[in-house]
Structure formats: C-alpha cells, structure tokens
Coordinates of C-alpha atoms and ligand atoms in Angstrom, one line a residue:
X1 CA 0.0 0.0 0.0
X2 CA 1.4 3.4 -0.8
X3 CA 2.4 5.3 2.2
X4 CA -0.2 8.0 1.7
X5 CA -2.9 5.4 1.6
X6 CA -1.6 3.6 4.6
X7 CA -1.5 6.8 6.5
X8 CA -5.1 7.6 5.6
X9 CA -6.0 4.1 6.6
X10 CA -4.5 4.5 10.0
X11 CA -6.1 7.9 10.4
X12 CA -9.5 6.7 9.6
X13 CA -9.1 3.8 11.9
X14 CA -7.8 6.0 14.6
X15 CA -10.6 8.5 14.3
X16 CA -12.8 5.6 14.6
X17 CA -14.7 7.4 17.2
X18 CA -17.0 9.3 15.0
X19 CA -20.5 8.4 15.6
X20 CA -23.1 10.4 13.9
X21 CA -25.9 11.7 15.6
X22 CA -29.1 12.1 14.1
X23 CA -29.6 15.5 12.7
X24 CA -32.4 17.1 14.4
X25 CA -34.6 16.6 11.4
X26 CA -35.2 12.9 11.6
X27 CA -38.9 12.4 11.7
X28 CA -40.6 9.8 13.8
X29 CA -43.4 7.6 12.9
X30 CA -43.6 4.1 13.9
X31 CA -46.8 2.9 12.3
X32 CA -46.9 -0.6 13.5
X33 CA -45.8 -1.9 10.1
X34 CA -42.5 -3.2 9.2
X35 CA -41.2 0.1 8.0
X36 CA -40.6 2.9 10.4
X37 CA -39.4 6.3 9.1
X38 CA -36.8 8.3 10.8
X39 CA -35.9 5.8 13.4
X40 CA -32.5 4.4 13.8
X41 CA -30.6 2.0 15.8
X42 CA -27.4 2.2 17.6
X43 CA -24.4 0.0 17.2
X44 CA -23.0 -1.9 20.1
X45 CA -20.1 0.1 21.0
X46 CA -18.4 -2.4 23.2
X47 CA -18.8 -5.1 20.8
X48 CA -17.0 -3.6 17.8
X49 CA -13.8 -5.1 16.8
X50 CA -10.9 -2.9 18.0
X51 CA -10.2 -0.6 15.2
X52 CA -8.2 2.1 16.9
X53 CA -4.6 2.1 15.7
X54 CA -2.0 2.4 18.3
X55 CA -1.7 6.2 18.1
X56 CA -5.4 6.9 18.7
X57 CA -5.9 4.2 21.2
X58 CA -2.9 5.1 23.2
X59 CA -4.0 8.7 23.5
X60 CA -7.6 7.9 24.1
X61 CA -7.1 5.1 26.5
X62 CA -4.6 7.0 28.6
X63 CA -6.8 10.1 28.7
X64 CA -8.3 11.0 32.0
X65 CA -11.3 13.1 32.5
X66 CA -10.7 16.4 34.1
X67 CA -14.2 16.8 35.1
X68 CA -13.7 16.8 38.9
X69 CA -16.5 19.3 39.1
X70 CA -19.3 17.2 37.9
X71 CA -20.8 13.8 38.0
X72 CA -17.8 12.3 39.5
X73 CA -19.6 11.4 42.7
X74 CA -22.5 9.9 40.9
X75 CA -20.5 8.4 38.2
X76 CA -19.6 5.1 39.8
X77 CA -17.0 3.0 38.2
X78 CA -18.3 0.3 35.9
X79 CA -16.2 -2.0 37.9
X80 CA -18.8 -1.8 40.7
X81 CA -21.5 -2.8 38.4
X82 CA -22.8 -6.3 38.5
X83 CA -25.2 -7.4 35.8
X84 CA -28.1 -9.5 37.0
X85 CA -28.5 -13.0 35.5
X86 CA -31.6 -12.1 33.3
X87 CA -29.4 -9.5 31.6
X88 CA -27.2 -12.2 30.0
X89 CA -28.5 -13.7 26.8
X90 CA -30.4 -17.0 27.1
X91 CA -29.8 -19.4 24.2
X92 CA -32.9 -21.2 25.1
X93 CA -35.0 -18.2 24.0
X94 CA -34.2 -19.4 20.5
X95 CA -34.8 -16.1 18.8
X96 CA -32.7 -14.8 15.9
X97 CA -30.1 -12.2 16.9
X98 CA -30.7 -8.7 15.6
X99 CA -28.3 -7.5 13.0
X100 CA -28.4 -3.7 12.5
X101 CA -27.7 -3.2 8.8
X102 CA -27.3 0.3 7.4
X103 CA -28.0 0.8 3.6
X104 CA -25.8 3.7 2.5
X105 CA -24.5 5.2 -0.7
X106 CA -24.8 8.1 -3.1
X107 CA -28.1 9.7 -4.0
X108 CA -30.3 7.7 -6.4
X109 CA -28.1 4.6 -6.3
X110 CA -31.2 2.5 -5.6
X111 CA -31.0 2.0 -1.8
X112 CA -34.7 2.3 -1.2
X113 CA -35.6 0.4 -4.3
X114 CA -33.3 -2.4 -3.2
X115 CA -34.7 -2.3 0.3
X116 CA -38.3 -2.4 -0.9
X117 CA -37.5 -5.2 -3.3
X118 CA -35.9 -7.3 -0.5
X119 CA -38.9 -6.6 1.8
X120 CA -41.3 -7.7 -0.9
X121 CA -39.4 -10.8 -1.9
X122 CA -39.1 -11.8 1.8
X123 CA -42.8 -11.4 2.4
X124 CA -42.7 -8.2 4.5
X125 CA -44.6 -6.2 1.9
X126 CA -47.8 -8.0 0.7
X127 CA -48.7 -8.2 -3.0
X128 CA -51.7 -6.0 -2.2
X129 CA -49.5 -3.3 -0.7
X130 CA -47.1 -3.5 -3.6
X131 CA -49.9 -3.1 -6.1
X132 CA -51.0 0.0 -4.2
X133 CA -47.5 1.5 -4.3
X134 CA -47.2 0.7 -8.0
X135 CA -50.5 2.3 -8.8
X136 CA -50.0 5.5 -6.7
X137 CA -46.4 5.9 -8.0
X138 CA -47.5 5.6 -11.5
X139 CA -50.3 8.1 -11.0
X140 CA -47.8 10.7 -9.8
X141 CA -45.5 10.0 -12.8
X142 CA -43.0 8.2 -10.5
X143 CA -43.6 4.7 -11.7
X144 CA -39.9 3.7 -11.3
X145 CA -40.1 4.5 -7.5
X146 CA -42.8 2.0 -6.6
X147 CA -40.4 -0.2 -4.5
X148 CA -38.8 2.9 -3.0
X149 CA -42.2 4.1 -1.8
X150 CA -42.3 1.3 0.7
X151 CA -39.5 3.2 2.5
X152 CA -40.0 6.7 1.3
X153 CA -43.3 7.3 3.0
X154 CA -43.6 11.1 3.3
X155 CA -45.3 13.2 0.7
X156 CA -42.2 15.3 0.2
X157 CA -39.9 12.3 -0.2
X158 CA -42.3 10.8 -2.8
X159 CA -42.7 14.1 -4.6
X160 CA -38.9 14.7 -4.8
X161 CA -38.0 11.1 -5.4
X162 CA -35.4 11.1 -2.6
X163 CA -35.1 9.7 0.8
X164 CA -34.9 12.3 3.5
X165 CA -35.0 10.5 6.8
X166 CA -33.8 7.0 7.7
X167 CA -36.4 4.4 7.3
X168 CA -36.3 1.4 9.6
X169 CA -37.6 -2.0 8.4
X170 CA -37.2 -5.5 9.5
X171 CA -36.8 -8.9 7.8
X172 CA -35.5 -12.3 8.7
X173 CA -32.6 -14.0 6.9
X174 CA -31.7 -17.5 7.8
X175 CA -29.3 -16.3 10.5
X176 CA -30.5 -12.9 11.6
X177 CA -33.4 -10.7 12.4
X178 CA -32.2 -7.9 10.3
X179 CA -32.9 -4.3 11.2
X180 CA -32.6 -2.5 7.9
X181 CA -31.7 1.2 8.1
X182 CA -32.4 2.8 4.7
X183 CA -30.4 6.0 4.7
X184 CA -30.8 9.1 2.5
X185 CA -28.1 9.6 -0.1
X186 CA -28.7 13.2 -0.8
X187 CA -26.0 15.5 0.6
X188 CA -28.5 17.7 2.5
X189 CA -29.5 14.7 4.6
X190 CA -26.1 13.4 5.6
X191 CA -26.9 14.3 9.2
X192 CA -29.8 11.9 9.1
X193 CA -27.7 9.3 7.5
X194 CA -25.2 9.7 10.3
X195 CA -27.8 9.3 13.0
X196 CA -29.2 6.1 11.4
X197 CA -25.9 4.5 10.4
X198 CA -24.2 5.2 13.6
X199 CA -26.1 2.2 14.9
X200 CA -24.9 -0.2 12.3
X201 CA -23.3 -3.5 13.0
X202 CA -22.5 -3.8 9.3
X203 CA -23.4 -1.9 6.1
X204 CA -24.5 -2.3 2.6
X205 CA -22.8 0.3 0.4
X206 CA -24.9 0.7 -2.8
X207 CA -23.3 2.0 -5.9
X208 CA -24.9 2.8 -9.2
X209 CA -23.1 0.9 -12.0
X210 CA -24.3 3.3 -14.7
X211 CA -21.7 5.3 -16.6
X212 CA -21.2 8.6 -14.9
X213 CA -23.2 7.8 -11.8
X214 CA -20.6 5.6 -10.2
X215 CA -18.0 8.2 -10.9
X216 CA -20.2 11.0 -9.4
X217 CA -20.5 9.0 -6.2
X218 CA -16.8 8.8 -5.8
X219 CA -16.2 12.5 -6.6
X220 CA -14.0 14.1 -4.0
X221 CA -16.2 17.1 -3.6
X222 CA -19.8 15.9 -3.7
X223 CA -19.6 12.1 -3.7
X224 CA -21.6 10.5 -1.0
X225 CA -20.2 7.0 -1.8
X226 CA -17.0 8.5 -0.5
X227 CA -18.4 10.4 2.4
X228 CA -20.7 7.6 3.5
X229 CA -17.9 5.0 3.4
X230 CA -15.7 7.3 5.5
X231 CA -18.4 7.9 8.0
X232 CA -19.4 4.2 8.2
X233 CA -15.8 3.3 8.9
X234 CA -15.5 6.0 11.5
X235 CA -18.5 4.5 13.3
X236 CA -16.5 1.3 13.8
X237 CA -18.2 -0.6 11.1
X238 CA -15.7 -2.9 9.5
X239 CA -17.8 -5.3 7.5
X240 CA -19.5 -4.1 4.4
X241 CA -21.2 -5.5 1.3
X242 CA -20.7 -3.4 -1.7
X243 CA -23.8 -3.8 -3.9
X244 CA -23.1 -2.8 -7.5
X245 CA -26.7 -2.0 -8.5
X246 CA -28.3 -1.1 -11.8
X247 CA -26.3 -3.8 -13.5
X248 CA -29.1 -4.0 -16.1
X249 CA -28.2 -0.5 -17.3
X250 CA -24.7 -1.6 -18.2
X251 CA -25.8 -4.9 -19.7
X252 CA -24.5 -6.9 -16.8
X253 CA -21.0 -6.1 -18.0
X254 CA -18.3 -7.9 -16.1
X255 CA -15.8 -5.4 -17.3
X256 CA -17.8 -2.5 -15.7
X257 CA -18.2 -4.5 -12.4
X258 CA -14.4 -5.2 -12.3
X259 CA -13.5 -1.6 -13.0
X260 CA -15.8 -0.4 -10.2
X261 CA -14.4 -3.1 -7.8
X262 CA -10.9 -2.0 -8.6
X263 CA -11.5 1.8 -8.2
X264 CA -13.8 1.7 -5.2
X265 CA -11.7 -1.1 -3.6
X266 CA -8.7 1.1 -3.6
X267 CA -10.7 3.9 -1.9
X268 CA -12.2 1.5 0.7
X269 CA -8.7 0.2 1.5
X270 CA -7.6 3.8 2.1
X271 CA -10.5 4.2 4.5
X272 CA -9.3 1.2 6.6
X273 CA -11.6 -1.6 5.3
X274 CA -9.8 -4.9 5.0
X275 CA -10.2 -6.7 1.6
X276 CA -11.4 -9.8 3.5
X277 CA -14.2 -7.8 5.1
X278 CA -15.6 -6.4 1.9
X279 CA -18.0 -8.5 -0.2
X280 CA -18.8 -7.4 -3.8
X281 CA -22.2 -8.3 -5.2
X282 CA -23.5 -7.3 -8.6
X283 CA -27.3 -6.9 -8.7
X284 CA -30.3 -5.3 -10.4
X285 CA -32.8 -4.2 -7.8
X286 CA -35.2 -3.3 -10.6
X287 CA -34.9 -6.6 -12.5
X288 CA -34.6 -8.7 -9.4
X289 CA -31.2 -10.1 -10.2
X290 CA -29.1 -11.7 -7.5
X291 CA -31.0 -10.4 -4.5
X292 CA -32.4 -13.5 -2.8
X293 CA -31.5 -16.2 -5.3
X294 CA -28.8 -16.8 -7.9
X295 CA -29.3 -14.6 -11.0
X296 CA -31.5 -15.8 -13.9
X297 CA -30.1 -13.4 -16.5
X298 CA -27.4 -15.3 -18.5
X299 CA -25.4 -12.1 -18.9
X300 CA -24.8 -12.2 -15.1
X301 CA -24.7 -15.8 -14.2
X302 CA -22.2 -16.7 -16.8
X303 CA -19.5 -14.8 -15.0
X304 CA -20.7 -14.2 -11.4
X305 CA -20.6 -17.2 -9.2
X306 CA -20.6 -15.6 -5.8
X307 CA -23.4 -15.5 -3.2
X308 CA -26.7 -13.6 -3.8
X309 CA -27.2 -10.6 -1.6
X310 CA -29.3 -12.4 1.1
X311 CA -26.6 -15.1 1.4
X312 CA -24.0 -12.4 1.7
X313 CA -26.0 -10.8 4.6
X314 CA -26.0 -14.2 6.3
X315 CA -22.2 -14.4 6.0
X316 CA -21.7 -11.2 8.0
X317 CA -20.5 -11.7 11.6
X318 CA -22.4 -10.4 14.5
X319 CA -20.2 -8.1 16.6
X320 CA -19.7 -9.1 20.2
X321 CA -22.3 -7.4 22.5
X322 CA -21.5 -5.8 25.8
X323 CA -24.1 -7.2 28.2
X324 CA -21.9 -6.8 31.2
X325 CA -21.9 -3.0 31.4
X326 CA -24.7 -0.7 32.7
X327 CA -27.5 0.2 30.4
X328 CA -26.8 2.8 27.7
X329 CA -29.4 3.4 25.0
X330 CA -28.9 6.6 22.9
X331 CA -32.4 7.9 22.0
X332 CA -32.8 8.0 18.2
X333 CA -36.4 9.0 18.1
X334 CA -39.3 9.6 20.4
X335 CA -43.0 8.8 19.9
X336 CA -45.7 10.6 21.8
X337 CA -49.2 9.4 22.0
X338 CA -51.4 12.4 22.4
X339 CA -54.5 10.4 23.4
X340 CA -52.9 8.3 26.1
X341 CA -50.2 10.9 27.1
X342 CA -47.5 8.3 26.7
X343 CA -44.0 8.7 25.5
X344 CA -41.7 6.1 23.9
X345 CA -38.0 6.2 23.2
X346 CA -36.6 4.3 20.2
X347 CA -33.1 3.3 19.8
X348 CA -30.5 0.5 20.0
X349 CA -29.1 -0.6 23.3
X350 CA -25.4 -0.1 23.2
X351 CA -24.7 -1.9 26.4
X352 CA -26.6 -3.6 29.2
X353 CA -30.2 -4.7 29.3
X354 CA -33.7 -3.6 30.4
X355 CA -36.9 -5.4 31.0
X356 CA -40.5 -4.4 31.7
X357 CA -40.6 -2.7 35.1
X358 CA -36.9 -1.6 35.0
X359 CA -36.1 1.9 36.2
X360 CA -34.2 4.0 33.8
X361 CA -32.6 7.4 34.1
X362 CA -33.6 9.6 31.2
X363 CA -30.7 12.0 30.3
X364 CA -30.1 14.9 30.0
X365 CA -33.4 15.5 31.9
X366 CA -32.1 13.4 34.9
X367 CA -35.6 12.0 35.5
X368 CA -36.1 8.4 36.5
X369 CA -38.9 6.6 34.5
X370 CA -40.2 3.1 34.5
X371 CA -40.2 0.8 31.5
X372 CA -44.0 0.1 31.0
X373 CA -43.5 -2.1 28.0
X374 CA -41.3 -2.7 25.0
X375 CA -41.6 -3.5 21.3
X376 CA -39.2 -5.1 18.9
X377 CA -40.3 -5.0 15.2
X378 CA -43.8 -4.1 16.4
X379 CA -43.9 -7.2 18.7
X380 CA -44.2 -6.9 22.4
X381 CA -41.0 -8.1 24.2
X382 CA -40.2 -8.3 27.8
X383 CA -36.4 -8.0 27.7
X384 CA -34.0 -6.1 25.5
X385 CA -30.3 -6.5 25.6
X386 CA -27.2 -4.9 24.0
X387 CA -27.6 -4.8 20.2
X388 CA -31.4 -4.9 20.3
X389 CA -33.2 -2.1 18.5
X390 CA -36.4 -1.4 20.4
X391 CA -39.2 1.0 21.3
X392 CA -39.3 1.6 25.0
X393 CA -42.7 2.8 26.4
X394 CA -42.0 4.9 29.5
X395 CA -44.2 5.8 32.4
X396 CA -43.7 8.3 35.2
X397 CA -42.2 11.0 33.0
X398 CA -43.6 13.9 31.0
X399 CA -43.2 13.7 27.2
X400 CA -41.1 16.8 27.0
X401 CA -38.4 15.3 29.3
X402 CA -37.5 12.6 26.7
X403 CA -35.7 13.9 23.7
X404 CA -34.0 12.5 20.6
X405 CA -30.3 12.8 21.1
X406 CA -30.7 12.0 24.8
X407 CA -29.8 8.7 26.5
X408 CA -31.5 6.1 28.7
X409 CA -29.1 4.8 31.3
X410 CA -28.9 2.9 34.5
X411 CA -30.1 5.2 37.4
X412 CA -26.8 4.6 39.2
X413 CA -24.5 5.0 36.2
X414 CA -25.1 8.4 34.6
X415 CA -23.7 9.5 31.3
X416 CA -21.9 12.8 31.2
X417 CA -23.6 15.9 29.9
X418 CA -20.9 18.1 28.6
X419 CA -20.2 21.2 26.6
X420 CA -16.5 21.3 26.3
X421 CA -14.5 18.3 24.9
X422 CA -11.1 17.4 23.9
X423 CA -11.2 15.4 20.6
X424 CA -8.7 13.4 18.6
X425 CA -9.6 13.9 15.0
X426 CA -8.7 12.9 11.6
X427 CA -9.3 15.7 9.1
X428 CA -10.7 14.4 5.8
X429 CA -10.2 15.8 2.3
X430 CA -10.9 19.4 3.1
X431 CA -9.8 22.4 1.1
X432 CA -10.2 24.8 4.0
X433 CA -8.0 24.2 7.0
X434 CA -9.4 23.9 10.5
X435 CA -8.3 26.9 12.6
X436 CA -8.8 28.2 16.1
X437 CA -12.3 29.8 16.0
X438 CA -13.6 27.4 13.2
X439 CA -17.3 26.9 13.6
X440 CA -18.3 23.3 13.1
X441 CA -21.3 21.0 13.7
X442 CA -20.5 18.2 16.1
X443 CA -22.4 14.9 15.8
X444 CA -22.3 12.4 18.5
X445 CA -24.7 9.4 18.5
X446 CA -28.0 11.0 17.7
X447 CA -27.2 14.4 19.0
X448 CA -26.0 17.4 17.1
X449 CA -24.6 20.6 18.5
X450 CA -22.7 23.7 17.2
X451 CA -19.1 23.6 18.2
X452 CA -16.2 26.1 18.1
X453 CA -12.6 25.1 18.0
X454 CA -11.0 26.9 21.0
X455 CA -7.6 25.2 21.0
X456 CA -5.5 23.2 18.6
X457 CA -3.3 21.3 21.1
X458 CA -1.1 19.2 18.7
X459 CA -0.6 17.3 15.5
X460 CA -0.1 13.6 15.8
X461 CA 1.9 11.1 13.9
X462 CA -0.7 8.9 12.3
X463 CA 1.3 5.8 12.9
X464 CA 2.6 6.2 16.4
X465 CA 0.2 8.7 17.8
X466 CA 3.1 10.7 19.1
X467 CA 2.9 14.5 19.1
X468 CA 4.7 15.8 16.1
X469 CA 3.9 19.5 16.6
X470 CA 2.5 21.4 19.6
X471 CA 0.0 24.2 19.2
X472 CA 0.0 24.3 15.4
X473 CA -1.8 27.2 13.7
X474 CA -4.1 25.1 11.6
X475 CA -5.0 21.5 10.7
X476 CA -4.8 20.5 7.0
X477 CA -6.5 17.7 5.1
X478 CA -5.5 14.2 6.2
X479 CA -3.8 15.3 9.4
X480 CA -4.4 13.8 12.8
X481 CA -4.8 16.3 15.6
X482 CA -6.0 17.0 19.2
X483 CA -8.4 19.9 19.5
X484 CA -10.6 21.3 22.2
X485 CA -14.1 22.4 21.2
X486 CA -16.7 24.4 23.1
X487 CA -20.3 23.5 22.3
X488 CA -23.2 25.8 22.2
X489 CA -25.4 23.5 24.2
X490 CA -24.6 20.3 26.0
X491 CA -24.6 16.7 24.8
X492 CA -24.8 13.3 26.5
X493 CA -21.3 12.0 25.9
X494 CA -18.6 9.7 27.2
X495 CA -14.9 9.4 26.7
X496 CA -14.2 6.9 23.9
X497 CA -12.1 4.8 26.3
X498 CA -15.3 4.4 28.4
X499 CA -17.9 4.0 25.7
X500 CA -17.2 3.7 22.0
X501 CA -20.7 4.5 21.0
X502 CA -21.0 7.7 23.1
X503 CA -17.4 8.7 22.4
X504 CA -17.3 8.8 18.6
X505 CA -17.8 12.1 16.9
X506 CA -18.0 13.6 13.4
X507 CA -17.5 17.2 12.6
X508 CA -19.3 18.9 9.7
X509 CA -19.1 22.3 8.1
X510 CA -20.9 23.8 5.1
X511 CA -22.8 20.5 4.4
X512 CA -19.7 18.3 4.3
X513 CA -18.0 16.0 6.8
X514 CA -14.7 17.6 7.5
X515 CA -13.3 15.4 10.3
X516 CA -14.1 12.2 12.2
X517 CA -12.8 11.4 15.6
X518 CA -13.3 10.5 19.2
X519 CA -13.6 12.1 22.6
X520 CA -10.3 11.9 24.4
X521 CA -11.3 14.0 27.4
X522 CA -14.4 15.5 28.8
X523 CA -13.3 19.0 29.8
X524 CA -16.4 20.5 31.2
X525 CA -19.7 19.1 32.2
X526 CA -23.0 20.8 32.8
X527 CA -24.1 20.6 36.4
Ligands
GTP1 P1 -31.9 8.4 -2.2 O1 -32.5 7.7 -1.0 O2 -32.6 9.6 -2.5 O3 -30.4 8.6 -2.0 O4 -32.1 7.4 -3.5 P2 -32.0 5.8 -3.4 O5 -30.6 5.4 -3.4 O6 -32.8 5.3 -2.4 O7 -32.6 5.5 -4.9 P3 -34.1 5.0 -5.2 O8 -34.3 3.7 -4.7 O9 -35.0 6.1 -4.8 O10 -34.0 4.9 -6.8 C1 -33.6 6.0 -7.6 C2 -33.9 5.6 -9.0 O11 -33.1 4.6 -9.5 C3 -35.4 5.2 -9.2 O12 -35.9 5.7 -10.4 C4 -35.3 3.7 -9.4 O13 -36.3 3.1 -10.2 C5 -33.9 3.6 -10.1 N1 -33.3 2.2 -9.8 C6 -33.1 1.6 -8.6 N2 -32.6 0.4 -8.8 C7 -32.4 0.2 -10.1 C8 -31.9 -0.8 -10.9 O14 -31.5 -1.9 -10.5 N3 -31.9 -0.6 -12.3 C9 -32.4 0.5 -12.8 N4 -32.4 0.6 -14.2 N5 -32.9 1.5 -12.1 C10 -32.9 1.4 -10.8
MG2 MG1 -33.8 6.2 -0.8

C-alpha cells in the first residue's frame, strides 16, 4: 500500500470514534408496520472489533477526565456494576439475533428500491400493498419509484423522489433478524444518515453501475459514496457489502463491475476496510437479479458465481455485544401518544439490558422513569439487551423530558452531559484548514450541536500517535490532531475509552463532513 494510503487508513481507523448523531430533522413515525421512518438503531459500542490504531488508542485510552467538578460522585465505576442474571443472553430463548444493517450510498443509487424489493421478496410487503405503491407511484408519474415508496413514506420524499429520513424496516434472513436502516443519499440529509448509520453492525454500500453515476458518487467534492464510506468506517463498522446496483443499465457487464471493484476497492482500503471484510455483489434491484436467489439473467450468471445478496448478509459476523456494562441506550427517536399521554423512546441498546418494570434514568433530563412495555419489530417483548433495536414505552415521565439525542441509562451510572470536549480527530479531504475559531457542527450518536474550536493542542503522527507538533496554527487535510471544542449546548457524551458508542464524533461544516474522531477527554460538564 502506498504510504499516503496507509496513512489515511490509519487515520480513519484511529478516528474511529465518530458516531453520527441524528440530525435534528429525523422524523418519527412508527406505524406498526414493518417500515418505520426516521428511526435508527445504535451500534453496540463495546462489541465492535478494536479498530483504533496504536496512536489513537494510546491517547484515548490514557486520557483522564478532568471533570472533577461534575458527575464524579454519581458516576460510579463500571467495575462496581454487576449485571443480573436475566441480563445475559439466554440461548434457550431461541430467537434470531438482531443485525443492524445500514444501507448507505450516493443519492439515487437505488438504496430504497433495493430495500423495498428485499422486503417484498421476503414477504414483509404484501402483494396488495405492492400493487398500491405501483398504482400510486404511476399516478404521480413516478412509476420507477414503486419499491422505494415502501420506504419513502412522506409526501415530500415521494414528490422529490429522494429519501430524507432514515427508514427502519425488518426482515428475517436464515441467521438474523435484520434491522434495515435505509439511509438518505442526498448530501443535504447526511446528518440523518449519520444518525441512522451510527447504529450499524454492518453496512451495505450501494453504488450505481451506470456510466457517470458511479463516478459522481466517488467524486472528491460531492460524492456520497466516498463520504458515507468514510463515516461508516469511523462509526467502527468494518464489514461491508458493496452492492453494485443497476447492472441492467450496463448490460450486466463484467468489465464494468471489475472496474468499479478496482476503483472503489482502492478507496475503501484507504478508509481502513480490509479486503477480507468487503463483499462485492452485482445486482439489479429493478430486474430482481441476484437479490435473494442466484441470478437468472445469463449475462450475469455466466461470470458471477458468488453469493446472492441475502446469502452475503448471512455471511456477516455479529459483533460481540456488551451485556456486562450498565445500560446505555442513545435515543434516536421519540414517539408521543397524544391520546394516552405516553412517551416512547426508540433506539438501540449499546450496552446492558432492560426489561419491563426496569427503572431507567432519562438523560439529560435526569428524570427516572419506568419501562412500562417494549416492542421489537412491532412485537411486544419483555427483555431487550445490547444490540437490540427497540421502542421503550416509558411511564412516570412527562413527554417533554424525553428527547431524541438523549440517552436512557442505569439510574446509578449516569452518562456525562458536557459542553467542552477534547477530541482526537482525523481531518478528511478538506480544502479549508481547521483553525482556532472554526465553527463546526458536532455529531455524537443521535445528538448534534454547534461547536467552536478553541484550542489546537497538537498534531499527531498517524502511525505512532506521538505528538509531532505542539500548538499548530491550523490542521490540514489528512492530518491527525488533538483539539478542544466548546459546544453551544450540552450533549450526552462519554470518553471513547469508556464508551465507544458515546465517544465517537464527526464534525461537519458547510454541508460536508470535515473530520471524524473520538472524545479523548471531557473538559467541562453541565451541572
Ligand atoms: P436516495 O435515497 O434519495 O439517495 O435514493 P436511493 O438510493 O434510495 O434510490 P431510489 O431507490 O430512490 O432509486 C432511484 C432511481 O433509481 C429510481 O428511479 C429507481 O427506479 C432507479 N433504480 C433503482 N434500482 C435500479 C436498478 O437496479 N436498475 C435501474 N435501471 N434503475 C434502478
Ligand atoms: Mg432512498
């Protein structure tokens, strides 16, 4: 690998921490069906394979919070925490494990069409519903979007023919209960993509094989194939399936597929993805080729002998789950029932477990509520553990005290609520350097907050993590650095060494992701 690539690889790995929050615009709307708009799951932080390179990990792991002023007394060490026996998984329950799978990629690559097709083929969308979508889409002159309509439910999304908020849908493969997170590809909705995909255990990166479209996705300025791949990697996702879609448009050309694999493969390697963790699947979502069965089109099956998409999903490995730590569930979305005055929090348990009747502390409100009931894929469930993506119906709390971007945690083990952070970051391909005073948007799990760079402490060697320069004036593209940021408001956050899921950040500016990173120190908490 050329040194520049190797460096980038390390950088991205090190920054690992970035976990995107959900931009504030994600809409809610669980409707009891298999598809839920605007809801996302969280990834199991503790379970992710270690991706930090030595430089990042050494700094982050040796970092100590300077927050003597806050939370310290309440923030008992996890060492004191003893999980109860029901919190550990019970094989006898015999249910499929949840796999949180983000569908990401450039605008119009066919993510929603692919998702809709899969749901239809796997029986999650009935023939009757499909006919309805086809008819309505045709009436609006959007016939080609019929499958996408299963995921793009809002009038605006359908009108514009783009996904705006993450849709959550469920299906079963042989091995997994898959939580599918269909992300928006349009650059305006990257914050929503961040919020959804931050929960991913693995991802499907969809690229459009058509001439010009694949190239646009990989463009250094506006290509979301590029931005999404970098973000996904920074969330700690290391397994991806690259779906080369719209193969019908290029006559199922092996030459085109190989060219895409070669070009994108080089880029993915530079992001830190290992060749052995990337699967390449040519498909046509429109013509139903190679989705849940081997292809029937001779132009494809004569040269492609790998697995179909569904089998590729089954070949993904479930990350280890962290059941032994106290509960942490970043709140991706909330649902309020006006009539019954109830409030529900949706999200993925990062660590720990809850069951009906459990007391949970709702942060940042600091109000204790009781779990009245829970749902997983619209089915009532009594226990949820790390990795599970659930809706938690709460009682004993007013609706306005539960917010997306907040966190449900164990009443004795509070998360920090902070407004000043030290971050280790990797700057991406930016043209404008980061300076003291730079105004950025910080994303952490499902929260988003305006941030100002107040100090640039050092530049780091990407390989060793050692300081190469103290107090530099600016940070340029592809550099590793330690910075201090002051937030306009406060966010629920942890140091990366303590919680990967709550300690990963991404920084955006002018509609682009400019850096990814992790929280190395919490400097100031709100108290
Ligand atoms: P965003 O969510 O807005 O980023 O778009 P998307 O990636 O979800 O794409 P969507 O599924 O909305 O599809 C965009 C267009 O591509 C629609 O007109 C689809 O009919 C078309 N399309 C999707 N898959 C295929 C395919 O396999 N072949 C062809 N020819 N067209 C496809
Ligand atoms: Mg879409």
